[in-house]
Structures are given as C-alpha cells and as structure tokens.
Coordinates of C-alpha atoms in Angstrom, one line a residue:
Chain Z
X1 CA 7.9 -28.5 -3.7
X2 CA 9.9 -26.5 -1.8
X3 CA 7.5 -24.9 0.6
X4 CA 7.3 -21.6 1.9
X5 CA 9.0 -22.1 4.8
X6 CA 12.0 -23.9 3.3
X7 CA 12.2 -21.1 0.6
X8 CA 12.6 -18.1 4.4
X9 CA 14.6 -20.5 5.6
X10 CA 16.7 -20.6 2.7
X11 CA 16.4 -17.5 1.7
X12 CA 18.0 -15.8 5.0
X13 CA 20.9 -18.4 5.2
X14 CA 21.5 -16.8 1.5
X15 CA 21.3 -13.5 3.0
X16 CA 23.7 -14.5 6.0
X17 CA 26.0 -15.4 3.4
X18 CA 25.8 -12.6 0.8
X19 CA 26.8 -10.0 4.3
X20 CA 30.1 -12.9 4.6
X21 CA 30.6 -12.0 1.3
X22 CA 30.2 -8.4 0.8
X23 CA 32.8 -8.2 4.3
X24 CA 35.3 -10.3 3.2
X25 CA 35.5 -8.5 -0.6
X26 CA 37.2 -5.2 1.9
X27 CA 35.7 -2.8 -0.6
X28 CA 36.3 0.5 1.2
X29 CA 34.7 3.4 -1.0
X30 CA 30.7 1.9 -2.1
X31 CA 28.6 4.0 -4.3
X32 CA 25.2 3.1 -3.0
X33 CA 22.8 3.1 -6.5
X34 CA 18.8 3.0 -4.7
X35 CA 15.5 3.4 -6.6
X36 CA 13.8 6.8 -6.2
X37 CA 10.6 5.6 -4.0
X38 CA 10.3 5.3 -0.2
X39 CA 10.8 1.3 -0.4
X40 CA 14.9 2.2 -1.9
X41 CA 15.3 4.9 0.3
X42 CA 14.4 2.8 3.1
X43 CA 16.6 -0.1 1.3
X44 CA 19.2 1.9 0.9
X45 CA 19.6 4.1 3.9
X46 CA 19.8 0.3 5.9
X47 CA 23.0 0.1 3.9
X48 CA 24.1 3.8 4.9
X49 CA 23.4 2.8 8.5
X50 CA 26.1 -0.7 8.0
X51 CA 28.3 0.8 5.7
X52 CA 28.8 4.3 8.2
X53 CA 29.0 1.5 10.9
X54 CA 31.6 -0.3 10.1
X55 CA 33.4 2.3 9.0
X56 CA 33.2 2.0 5.5
X57 CA 33.2 5.2 3.1
X58 CA 30.2 5.2 1.0
X59 CA 28.2 7.7 -1.0
X60 CA 24.5 7.0 -2.7
X61 CA 22.8 8.2 -5.3
X62 CA 18.5 7.9 -6.5
X63 CA 17.8 7.2 -10.0
X64 CA 14.0 6.9 -11.3
X65 CA 15.3 4.0 -14.2
X66 CA 18.5 1.9 -15.5
X67 CA 19.1 3.0 -19.2
X68 CA 22.8 3.6 -21.1
X69 CA 23.2 7.1 -19.7
X70 CA 22.4 6.6 -15.5
X71 CA 24.8 3.8 -16.3
X72 CA 27.2 5.7 -17.6
X73 CA 26.8 8.6 -15.2
X74 CA 27.6 4.8 -11.9
X75 CA 30.3 4.0 -14.4
X76 CA 31.9 7.6 -14.2
X77 CA 32.6 6.8 -10.7
X78 CA 34.9 4.3 -11.0
X79 CA 33.2 2.8 -7.5
X80 CA 32.0 -0.8 -6.8
X81 CA 28.8 -0.3 -6.9
X82 CA 25.5 -1.5 -4.6
X83 CA 22.2 -1.6 -6.3
X84 CA 19.6 -1.9 -3.5
X85 CA 15.3 -1.8 -5.0
X86 CA 16.7 -1.7 -8.3
X87 CA 18.7 -4.0 -10.7
X88 CA 17.3 -7.2 -11.7
X89 CA 15.5 -6.1 -14.3
X90 CA 18.2 -4.9 -16.1
X91 CA 20.9 -7.4 -15.4
X92 CA 22.6 -7.8 -19.5
X93 CA 22.2 -3.6 -19.6
X94 CA 24.7 -3.3 -16.4
X95 CA 27.4 -5.7 -17.2
X96 CA 27.1 -3.8 -20.8
X97 CA 29.1 -0.8 -18.9
X98 CA 29.8 -1.7 -15.3
X99 CA 32.2 -4.4 -14.5
X100 CA 30.1 -7.0 -12.8
X101 CA 32.8 -8.8 -10.4
X102 CA 31.8 -4.9 -8.7
X103 CA 28.3 -5.0 -8.7
X104 CA 26.0 -5.7 -5.8
X105 CA 22.3 -5.5 -6.4
X106 CA 19.5 -7.0 -3.3
X107 CA 16.3 -6.1 -4.6
X108 CA 13.0 -7.8 -4.9
X109 CA 11.6 -6.9 -8.5
X110 CA 11.5 -10.6 -11.7
X111 CA 15.7 -10.4 -12.6
X112 CA 15.6 -10.2 -16.3
X113 CA 18.8 -11.1 -18.4
X114 CA 22.0 -13.2 -17.3
X115 CA 23.9 -12.2 -13.7
X116 CA 27.1 -13.3 -15.0
X117 CA 29.4 -12.3 -12.0
X118 CA 26.6 -9.9 -10.2
X119 CA 26.9 -10.5 -6.9
X120 CA 23.0 -10.8 -6.5
X121 CA 19.8 -11.6 -3.7
X122 CA 16.3 -11.4 -5.3
X123 CA 13.5 -13.5 -3.2
X124 CA 12.5 -14.8 -6.9
X125 CA 15.2 -17.4 -7.5
X126 CA 14.4 -18.4 -4.2
X127 CA 10.7 -20.0 -4.1
X128 CA 9.1 -16.6 -2.9
X129 CA 6.8 -13.8 -3.7
X130 CA 8.9 -10.6 -4.4
X131 CA 5.7 -8.9 -4.7
X132 CA 4.2 -9.6 -1.6
X133 CA 6.7 -11.7 0.6
X134 CA 9.3 -9.6 1.0
X135 CA 9.9 -5.3 -0.3
X136 CA 14.1 -4.4 -1.3
X137 CA 14.3 -3.2 2.0
X138 CA 13.8 -6.6 3.3
X139 CA 15.9 -7.6 1.4
X140 CA 18.8 -5.0 2.0
X141 CA 17.4 -5.5 6.5
X142 CA 18.3 -9.6 6.3
X143 CA 21.8 -9.0 4.3
X144 CA 22.9 -5.6 6.1
X145 CA 21.7 -6.6 9.9
X146 CA 24.7 -9.2 9.7
X147 CA 27.2 -6.7 9.9
X148 CA 26.2 -5.0 12.9
X149 CA 25.6 -5.2 16.3
X150 CA 22.6 -2.7 16.8
X151 CA 19.9 -3.3 14.0
X152 CA 16.7 -2.2 15.4
X153 CA 16.3 1.5 13.3
X154 CA 17.0 -1.1 10.0
X155 CA 14.4 -3.2 11.2
X156 CA 11.6 -0.4 11.2
X157 CA 13.2 0.5 7.6
X158 CA 12.9 -2.7 6.2
X159 CA 8.2 -2.9 7.2
X160 CA 8.2 1.1 6.2
X161 CA 9.6 -0.7 2.6
X162 CA 7.3 -3.5 3.0
X163 CA 4.7 -1.0 4.0
X164 CA 5.3 1.3 0.8
X165 CA 5.4 -1.7 -1.2
X166 CA 2.1 -2.1 -0.8
X167 CA 2.9 -5.7 0.8
X168 CA 0.1 -5.7 3.0
X169 CA -1.9 -8.2 1.5
X170 CA -2.0 -10.5 4.1
X171 CA -5.5 -11.1 6.7
X172 CA -6.4 -7.5 8.0
X173 CA -3.9 -6.3 5.8
X174 CA -1.0 -7.1 7.8
X175 CA 2.3 -7.7 6.1
X176 CA 3.0 -12.2 5.4
X177 CA 5.6 -13.9 3.6
X178 CA 9.0 -13.1 4.7
X179 CA 8.2 -9.4 5.8
X180 CA 6.3 -11.1 8.3
X181 CA 9.5 -12.8 10.1
X182 CA 10.8 -9.0 10.4
X183 CA 7.6 -7.4 11.4
X184 CA 7.9 -10.5 14.1
X185 CA 11.4 -9.9 15.6
X186 CA 10.9 -6.4 15.8
X187 CA 7.9 -6.9 17.6
X188 CA 10.3 -9.9 19.6
X189 CA 12.8 -6.5 20.7
X190 CA 10.2 -4.6 21.6
X191 CA 11.0 -1.9 18.7
X192 CA 7.3 -3.2 17.1
X193 CA 4.3 -3.1 18.7
X194 CA 1.6 -4.7 16.4
X195 CA -2.4 -3.0 16.5
X196 CA -5.6 -3.6 14.9
X197 CA -7.7 0.0 14.4
X198 CA -8.7 2.8 11.8
X199 CA -5.8 3.2 8.9
X200 CA -6.7 5.9 8.4
X201 CA -4.0 8.6 6.8
X202 CA -2.6 10.4 9.2
X203 CA -3.3 8.6 13.2
X204 CA -0.5 10.4 14.4
X205 CA 0.1 13.8 13.6
X206 CA -3.3 15.0 11.3
X207 CA -6.3 16.1 12.8
X208 CA -9.2 13.7 13.3
X209 CA -11.0 15.3 9.7
X210 CA -8.1 16.1 7.8
X211 CA -7.0 12.4 8.3
X212 CA -10.7 10.8 7.3
X213 CA -10.7 13.2 4.4
X214 CA -6.8 12.8 3.5
X215 CA -6.8 8.9 3.0
X216 CA -6.3 7.3 0.3
X217 CA -7.2 3.8 0.2
X218 CA -10.4 3.3 0.5
X219 CA -12.6 6.4 -0.4
X220 CA -15.6 7.6 1.1
X221 CA -17.5 9.4 -1.1
X222 CA -18.5 12.8 0.5
X223 CA -15.5 12.7 2.8
X224 CA -12.2 12.1 0.5
X225 CA -10.9 15.6 -0.6
X226 CA -13.2 17.8 1.5
X227 CA -11.7 18.2 4.7
X228 CA -14.6 20.8 5.8
X229 CA -17.2 18.1 5.7
X230 CA -15.6 15.4 7.4
X231 CA -15.4 17.9 9.7
X232 CA -19.4 18.3 10.4
X233 CA -19.5 14.4 10.0
X234 CA -17.2 14.7 13.3
X235 CA -19.3 16.8 15.1
X236 CA -22.6 15.6 13.8
X237 CA -21.3 12.2 16.0
X238 CA -20.4 14.3 18.8
X239 CA -16.9 13.2 18.2
X240 CA -14.7 16.6 20.0
X241 CA -12.3 17.5 17.7
X242 CA -10.5 19.9 19.5
X243 CA -8.7 19.6 22.8
X244 CA -8.1 23.1 24.6
X245 CA -6.9 24.9 21.6
X246 CA -4.9 21.8 20.2
X247 CA -6.6 19.4 17.1
X248 CA -7.0 15.8 18.4
X249 CA -5.5 12.9 16.4
X250 CA -7.1 9.1 16.1
X251 CA -4.5 8.7 18.7
X252 CA -6.8 10.5 21.2
X253 CA -9.8 8.8 20.5
X254 CA -11.3 7.1 23.3
X255 CA -12.7 3.5 23.0
X256 CA -15.9 4.2 23.5
X257 CA -15.5 7.3 20.8
X258 CA -13.8 5.4 18.3
X259 CA -17.5 3.2 18.1
X260 CA -19.0 6.4 17.9
X261 CA -16.9 7.2 14.8
X262 CA -17.1 3.5 13.5
X263 CA -20.8 3.2 13.5
X264 CA -21.1 6.6 11.9
X265 CA -19.2 5.6 9.3
X266 CA -21.1 2.3 8.3
X267 CA -24.1 4.0 8.5
X268 CA -22.5 6.7 6.3
X269 CA -21.4 4.2 3.7
X270 CA -24.8 1.7 4.6
X271 CA -27.0 5.2 3.3
X272 CA -25.1 5.0 0.5
X273 CA -25.4 1.9 -0.7
X274 CA -21.6 0.9 -1.0
X275 CA -20.4 -2.3 -0.7
X276 CA -19.6 -4.3 3.0
X277 CA -16.3 -4.3 1.4
X278 CA -15.2 -1.0 1.3
X279 CA -15.8 -0.5 4.6
X280 CA -13.5 -3.2 5.4
X281 CA -10.3 -1.4 4.2
X282 CA -11.2 1.8 7.1
X283 CA -9.3 -1.0 9.1
X284 CA -6.5 -3.3 9.8
X285 CA -3.0 -3.4 10.8
X286 CA -0.6 -1.1 12.6
X287 CA 2.6 -1.5 13.2
X288 CA 3.5 1.8 15.8
X289 CA 7.4 2.1 16.4
X290 CA 7.6 1.9 20.0
X291 CA 11.4 4.0 20.3
X292 CA 10.3 6.5 18.0
X293 CA 8.1 10.2 19.8
X294 CA 4.8 9.9 19.8
X295 CA 2.9 12.4 17.9
X296 CA 5.0 12.6 14.8
X297 CA 5.5 10.8 11.7
X298 CA 8.1 8.6 12.3
X299 CA 6.1 6.3 14.8
X300 CA 2.7 4.9 12.5
X301 CA 5.4 2.7 10.0
X302 CA 2.6 4.0 7.4
X303 CA 3.0 7.5 7.8
X304 CA 6.7 7.4 7.7
X305 CA 6.4 5.0 4.7
X306 CA 4.3 7.9 3.2
X307 CA 7.2 10.8 4.0
X308 CA 9.9 8.3 2.2
X309 CA 7.5 8.4 -0.6
X310 CA 6.9 12.5 -0.6
X311 CA 10.4 13.0 -0.6
X312 CA 11.4 10.9 -3.3
X313 CA 8.2 11.5 -5.5
X314 CA 9.2 15.5 -5.4
X315 CA 12.6 14.5 -6.3
X316 CA 14.3 14.7 -2.7
X317 CA 15.2 11.3 -1.9
X318 CA 17.9 12.5 -0.1
X319 CA 16.2 14.6 2.4
X320 CA 13.9 11.4 2.5
X321 CA 17.0 9.2 3.1
X322 CA 18.5 11.7 5.6
X323 CA 15.6 11.4 7.4
X324 CA 15.4 7.3 7.3
X325 CA 19.0 7.1 8.8
X326 CA 18.0 9.0 11.6
X327 CA 18.5 12.9 10.5
X328 CA 16.3 14.9 12.2
X329 CA 15.9 18.6 13.1
X330 CA 15.7 21.1 10.3
X331 CA 15.7 18.4 7.2
X332 CA 13.2 16.8 8.8
X333 CA 11.6 20.1 8.9
X334 CA 12.2 19.9 5.6
X335 CA 11.2 16.6 4.7
X336 CA 7.0 17.3 6.2
X337 CA 6.8 20.0 4.6
X338 CA 7.7 18.2 1.5
X339 CA 5.3 15.9 2.5
X340 CA 2.3 18.4 2.8
X341 CA 3.5 20.1 -0.3
X342 CA 3.7 16.4 -2.2
X343 CA -0.3 15.8 -1.2
X344 CA -1.7 19.1 -2.0
X345 CA -0.2 17.7 -6.2
X346 CA -2.1 15.1 -5.8
X347 CA -5.5 15.9 -4.5
X348 CA -5.1 18.4 -7.2
X349 CA -3.9 15.6 -10.2
X350 CA -6.5 13.6 -8.5
X351 CA -9.2 15.1 -8.8
X352 CA -9.4 16.6 -12.7
X353 CA -8.0 13.8 -13.4
X354 CA -11.1 12.5 -11.8
X355 CA -13.6 15.8 -13.2
X356 CA -11.9 16.3 -16.9
X357 CA -14.1 14.6 -19.5
X358 CA -12.6 12.6 -21.7
X359 CA -10.2 11.9 -20.4
X360 CA -11.7 8.4 -19.1
X361 CA -12.1 5.7 -22.3
X362 CA -13.0 1.8 -21.0
X363 CA -12.5 -0.7 -23.5
X364 CA -13.5 -4.7 -22.9
X365 CA -10.1 -5.5 -20.8
X366 CA -8.7 -1.7 -20.1
X367 CA -9.5 1.4 -17.8
X368 CA -7.7 4.2 -19.9
X369 CA -7.6 7.4 -17.1
X370 CA -5.2 9.3 -20.2
X371 CA -3.9 11.8 -18.1
X372 CA -1.7 14.0 -20.4
X373 CA -1.3 17.9 -19.9
X374 CA -3.8 16.7 -16.1
X375 CA -1.2 14.4 -14.3
X376 CA 1.9 16.0 -12.5
X377 CA 3.8 13.2 -14.0
X378 CA 5.8 13.1 -10.4
X379 CA 2.3 11.8 -8.7
X380 CA 1.6 9.3 -11.4
X381 CA 2.3 5.6 -9.6
X382 CA -0.2 7.5 -6.8
X383 CA -3.1 8.6 -8.4
X384 CA -3.2 5.5 -10.4
X385 CA -3.2 3.4 -6.8
X386 CA -6.7 6.1 -5.2
X387 CA -7.7 5.5 -8.5
X388 CA -7.5 1.4 -8.6
X389 CA -8.5 1.2 -4.6
X390 CA -11.7 3.2 -5.4
X391 CA -13.0 0.7 -8.1
X392 CA -15.5 -2.2 -6.8
X393 CA -13.6 -5.5 -5.8
X394 CA -15.2 -7.1 -9.2
X395 CA -13.6 -5.3 -11.1
X396 CA -11.6 -6.7 -14.3
X397 CA -10.6 -4.9 -15.5
X398 CA -6.2 -3.5 -16.5
X399 CA -6.3 -0.4 -14.9
X400 CA -4.1 2.3 -17.4
X401 CA -2.9 5.8 -16.1
X402 CA -0.6 7.9 -18.1
X403 CA 1.4 11.8 -17.3
X404 CA 3.2 13.4 -19.8
X405 CA 6.9 14.6 -19.0
X406 CA 8.2 17.1 -22.3
X407 CA 8.1 14.4 -24.9
X408 CA 8.0 11.6 -22.4
X409 CA 4.6 9.5 -22.4
X410 CA 5.4 8.1 -18.4
X411 CA 2.9 4.8 -18.2
X412 CA 1.6 3.3 -14.6
X413 CA -0.9 0.0 -14.5
X414 CA -2.7 -1.6 -12.1
X415 CA -4.3 -4.8 -12.1
X416 CA -6.7 -6.1 -9.8
X417 CA -5.8 -9.1 -7.4
X418 CA -8.2 -11.2 -8.4
X419 CA -6.8 -11.0 -11.8
X420 CA -3.5 -11.6 -10.6
X421 CA -4.3 -14.8 -8.8
X422 CA -5.1 -16.2 -11.6
X423 CA -2.0 -16.3 -13.9
X424 CA -2.2 -12.3 -14.7
X425 CA 1.1 -10.6 -14.9
X426 CA 1.5 -6.3 -15.2
X427 CA 5.1 -6.5 -15.2
X428 CA 5.2 -8.6 -18.0
X429 CA 1.7 -6.2 -20.2
X430 CA 4.0 -3.1 -19.1
X431 CA 7.9 -4.1 -20.3
X432 CA 6.5 -5.9 -23.1
X433 CA 4.3 -3.6 -24.9
X434 CA 6.5 -0.4 -24.3
X435 CA 8.9 -2.7 -26.0
X436 CA 7.0 -3.2 -29.0
X437 CA 6.7 1.1 -28.8
X438 CA 10.4 2.0 -28.4
X439 CA 9.3 2.2 -24.5
X440 CA 11.0 0.8 -21.5
X441 CA 8.7 -0.9 -18.8
X442 CA 8.5 -3.2 -16.1
X443 CA 7.7 -4.0 -11.9
X444 CA 5.4 -6.5 -10.1
X445 CA 2.1 -7.9 -11.4
X446 CA 0.0 -6.2 -9.8
X447 CA 1.5 -3.3 -10.3
X448 CA 4.0 -2.3 -12.6
X449 CA 5.0 1.0 -15.2
X450 CA 6.5 2.0 -18.1
X451 CA 8.0 4.5 -20.0
X452 CA 7.0 5.8 -23.7
X453 CA 7.6 8.3 -26.3
X454 CA 4.6 10.6 -26.2
X455 CA 4.2 10.4 -30.0
X456 CA 3.4 6.2 -30.1
X457 CA 0.7 6.6 -27.6
X458 CA -2.0 5.2 -29.6
X459 CA 0.2 2.4 -30.7
X460 CA 1.1 1.6 -27.1
X461 CA -2.7 1.3 -26.4
X462 CA -2.7 -1.4 -29.3
X463 CA -0.1 -3.4 -27.5
X464 CA -1.4 -3.3 -24.4
X465 CA -4.8 -3.8 -25.0
X466 CA -3.3 -6.9 -27.8
X467 CA -1.6 -7.7 -25.1
X468 CA -3.7 -8.2 -22.2
X469 CA -6.2 -9.7 -24.1
X470 CA -3.9 -12.3 -24.7
X471 CA -3.3 -13.1 -20.6
X472 CA -6.7 -12.7 -20.3
X473 CA -7.7 -15.8 -22.2
X474 CA -5.0 -17.4 -20.9
X475 CA -6.3 -17.6 -16.7
X476 CA -6.5 -19.7 -15.1
X477 CA -9.6 -20.7 -13.5
X478 CA -10.9 -20.2 -9.7
Chain U
X1 CA 1.6 -8.4 21.1
X2 CA -1.7 -7.1 20.2
X3 CA -3.8 -4.9 21.8
X4 CA -7.5 -5.5 22.9
X5 CA -9.7 -4.1 25.7
X6 CA -12.7 -2.4 26.2
X7 CA -16.7 -1.8 25.5
X8 CA -18.6 -1.3 22.0
X9 CA -21.9 -0.4 20.9
X10 CA -22.9 -0.1 17.7
X11 CA -26.4 0.4 16.2
X12 CA -26.9 0.4 13.1
X13 CA -29.6 1.3 10.4
X14 CA -30.3 -0.8 6.8
X15 CA -32.6 0.7 4.5
X16 CA -34.4 -1.7 2.4
X17 CA -36.3 -0.1 -0.6
X18 CA -40.1 -1.8 0.9
X19 CA -40.4 -3.3 3.7
X20 CA -41.4 -6.6 2.8
X21 CA -37.8 -7.2 0.8
X22 CA -36.3 -6.2 4.3
X23 CA -38.8 -8.0 5.9
X24 CA -37.9 -11.1 3.9
X25 CA -33.9 -9.8 5.1
X26 CA -35.4 -10.0 8.9
X27 CA -36.4 -13.6 9.3
X28 CA -33.1 -14.3 6.9
X29 CA -30.6 -12.9 9.3
X30 CA -32.9 -13.8 12.7
X31 CA -31.1 -16.8 12.9
X32 CA -27.5 -15.9 12.6
X33 CA -27.5 -14.3 16.1
X34 CA -27.7 -17.1 18.0
X35 CA -24.4 -17.9 16.6
X36 CA -22.6 -15.5 18.2
X37 CA -18.2 -15.3 19.1
X38 CA -17.4 -14.3 22.8
X39 CA -18.2 -10.4 24.3
X40 CA -20.4 -10.2 21.5
X41 CA -24.3 -9.0 22.3
X42 CA -26.0 -8.4 18.5
X43 CA -29.5 -7.9 18.2
X44 CA -32.1 -7.1 15.4
X45 CA -35.2 -5.2 15.0
X46 CA -37.7 -4.3 11.3
X47 CA -38.7 -1.4 11.9
X48 CA -40.5 -0.7 8.8
X49 CA -38.4 -0.8 6.0
X50 CA -35.5 -0.3 8.4
X51 CA -33.3 -3.3 9.8
X52 CA -32.1 -1.8 12.8
X53 CA -29.0 -4.1 14.2
X54 CA -27.4 -3.6 18.0
X55 CA -24.0 -4.9 19.5
X56 CA -22.2 -5.0 22.3
X57 CA -19.4 -5.8 21.8
X58 CA -16.6 -6.2 24.9
X59 CA -13.5 -7.4 22.5
X60 CA -12.3 -4.1 21.5
X61 CA -13.7 -1.8 19.0
X62 CA -12.1 -4.1 15.7
X63 CA -14.4 -6.8 17.3
X64 CA -17.1 -4.3 16.9
X65 CA -15.5 -3.6 14.0
X66 CA -15.7 -7.1 11.8
X67 CA -19.1 -7.8 13.9
X68 CA -21.0 -4.9 11.9
X69 CA -18.6 -6.0 9.2
X70 CA -19.9 -9.7 9.2
X71 CA -23.4 -8.7 9.3
X72 CA -23.6 -6.0 5.9
X73 CA -21.9 -8.5 4.3
X74 CA -24.6 -11.3 4.9
X75 CA -27.8 -9.2 4.9
X76 CA -26.2 -7.9 1.2
X77 CA -25.7 -11.2 0.6
X78 CA -29.5 -11.4 2.0
X79 CA -30.5 -9.0 -0.4
X80 CA -28.8 -10.2 -3.3
X81 CA -30.3 -13.7 -3.2
X82 CA -33.9 -12.7 -2.3
X83 CA -34.2 -10.1 -5.4
X84 CA -32.6 -12.9 -7.1
X85 CA -35.1 -15.4 -6.5
X86 CA -38.2 -12.9 -7.1
X87 CA -36.3 -12.3 -9.9
X88 CA -36.4 -16.3 -11.5
X89 CA -40.0 -16.9 -9.6
X90 CA -41.7 -13.4 -11.4
X91 CA -43.1 -13.5 -14.9

C-alpha cells in the first residue's frame, strides 16, 4: 500500500517528467482547451503564462463539456492540444477524433476509457484523491512551474483553483493533501499568507452588511440574502459600518470589533436554536496573496476564485483567463461587473426555487429541486451548492437540482460528505443515470452533473432513485 | 505564518424551555470550565431558564470563536442527553 507522502512525491516527480517531455516535443503552436469553470480557467492561465514566458505560440478555448461536436471543432484547428481540468472522463471519445500522439491531458477528474498514446497526468492514477488532494490547476501548476523561473502567480492560481473546486476540506476549512504542499511553497516564498478568520464572502472588497448577506457557504436565516437586515444587525451590535464616506469591509475590523460580531452572530444563531455546526462554517482558513493590492478581489483566495467562477458561468471565460494571467484595467473592471451580475442571477434563481411551491420533491433517498423554468442554467451548480450547504449536517439524502436550456435538462448532484466517506460515488450516479436516458454525466464523488434530453426527465429520476438505492445498500459502516 | 493576537471577550445567553432543564444542563457543563486552555478564561452562571456564558480570550478572535463553538456544542450534547434520559424515565 502506498502511503500518502510517497504518492505525493511520486506525483510531483511524474509532473516534472511530463514537463520535460512537453519541452522535448517542441510544439511551437498549441491549442489550450480548458474546462469552463474557475479551476479550469486558473489551470489554463498557468499553462498560458508558461507558454508565453517560454516564447511559444498558443491559443486558448474554454469548453463546458466534451462531445462529438466540440471535438470536431477542436480538430479543425489542426494543432497539438493540451486539455486542462477536462478530458480524463472522455479518453475514448478524444482518441476517436484527435491524434493521441498530439494530445496532453492534465486533469483531476476520474479517468474513463483507454488513454492509448495520450500523454496524461491525473492524481487518481497515482494513489491521490482528485476531489480533495489536488485540483486541475494544481496539476497544471506542478507541470508548468518546471518550465519557468518565476512561478509566483502560478502558485496563487493553483490555490485559487483548489478553493474554487471546494477542496478546502481539511481542518478549519483548509486545503489539504498536495494542495497544502502548494500552499506551503507559496508561504515559504512569501507570496501567500495563511490566516484564520471569518470566511464571509467579499472580506476584502464588500461592505460588511453586503458581505454577511452574500455569504453562500452557510446560511444565517434572516441575514443571508437581506442586506438591510444585516445592516441593522451590525448597528445593533454597535459596529460602525462606515468610516467617513466609505463602507468598511471585514478587513477593516479591529479584533475587538470581530469579537463583538462573533458574539452577536453566535447569540443570534443560538436564539434561533441552530446547531453549533452551522456556526462553525463562519470561520476558517484564509489564503491571502500578499503581492496583490489590498482591497481588491485578487488578494483573497476565495474572492479571486469567485471572480473567475462568475466569468466562467456567465460565458466570459476569456475575460477570466485574461485577469488570471495578470491583465488589469478595463478587462478587470469588466470581470468585476460580470461578478456583480452573476450574484444577482444566483440570488434570484435561489429565492425562486426555494419559494415556488412544488419545486421541492423528497423521497426516501433523494431530495429533488426541479428548477425547470425557474433556475437560470448558467448558475445551476452554485445554486445546488448553496442548497447543499444549507442542509443539516446529518441529512443523508442525495440532492438533485435541475435547470432547463431549450430541449436539454441540466442536472447538478450533491452528495453529503458522510455518505462519500462511506463509499457513495456521485460521479458514478450521474454518469450511469444519464447514460440510461441517452445523456452524459460525470464529476466527483461529492459533486457531479449531467445533461439529459428534457423529455426523459422522469426516466432519469427513476434511474437516479434506483442507482442511489443500490449504492446505499453497499455503503460501508463506520 | 499564522496570525494570532489580541484579547477577545464574549457573553452568550442560551435560553432553555424551563428553568429545571437549564439547571441540569448548567450543572453538567460546570466541571468542564475547570479545564481551560492557556490564555482562555471561561465561566458560566444560571439565571432562571438561561445559562450565561462568559469568555475572555487572549489568543485572538479565532480562539474565542472555537471556544464558543465548543461550548455550544457541549450544551447541545448535554441538552440532548438530558432530554433522552427524561423520555426514558418518564412513564
């Protein structure tokens, strides 16, 4: 049996080896294809920075999924392809359209199929967990850092990608596994500072009350989603929300004010009879990028990841990529505008699906939120994640949330960690159920998704119930 | 480098449905206050159906947060145990 540190060392050495092979291939014009999410964007930015610094030509395109049409479009470029944060789950499909000797895949999703002549690096094949030990951007970082001298920005981006993929599953919401090695490297080189603090969203940039109202990793009934209530709450605690004409942010609070706020929030939640676990989610590990300007979204790891995520979800991965590569000015302003718009869309979709009667259907094993016509398909995944975060810790059902886009139904699945620890695999559930109705699915054990024909929804749900039941019957006892 | 500093102070009031339950939970949590981490002082008192918990922490706001969290967790656990015992012993 391989122990974890052997596996990590082995993986780092494989990454170095692969970087050497990439150099020796001498590809002078490469197509970077990346997953259209924050982790994929960060992974692509790392690769693009390395290629730019080594003087290679490249172009980059983001994709939401791999299908025949996408692969044919990729083939039409007639260039060597580097897939980032996507591709492992579609090895046979890729080989059927592209020349495997001109394909590289750096990914952390579960591999499916035969890789043939494809050059691939995937943590799941090296005794590591792609869901929590390292993200797609982490894999990209471990390879491309070997091609350049200054990899400080790449280090930030690898942390951003891991946070975006919710890999902060270590103690006090910290990054663990190979991610923690990457963090340590950043700390030792002075790019990253690790602190423990509140993890409210927008701690660098948003007014306090907006920050409390916008946090989505935990729900505070009454405060989440309502800025006015949050503002009055802060005032009732005697916390100044403005300094002269400027709204204060979390970073402006003194330790005494933080104690006041903490006590106030705990009292508020105790009065509501909420479980202590829901309080615990309010604080955790913060990753601060010290070279980035104070008061910008780029300084806090989670805020940076949220910015890239917004750009990707709203269909502007190119803008996210430019910002991740270091572009500022107009594109950075545009990215922040997109982020604002994205939050509005998420908030609207969330309040709609939670309030419309009949959208919620609960069975023995599955909790379904049918968002067909209610949820904007661009924000399905965050809506599912927020609902999942608000469920009680001891809730042991599979969460399924849907949204429609023309004739297609998009499905997002979330599995409680307690079930994952006992062997439940959400990725397998999504892929098997989708395949039974002519759709496609996959992902991680804890978070997965599928795309199916809308008219097959009932059959899909029947398949989900059946496969979930089978997996429940095989769960390990802890 | 992990930031850690300053003094934090908190008062938390937890209300129970009746004074007798508050008293039982209070008496059960009391011995735990003897075991204090360095730099953390915590004490509680009972007021009718409320337990008032006070903490002074010289190890930064996050240490204060974890102390409060652990205390709330402890209260919840004891309350559940007391209620389970009550249900088991009452006809």
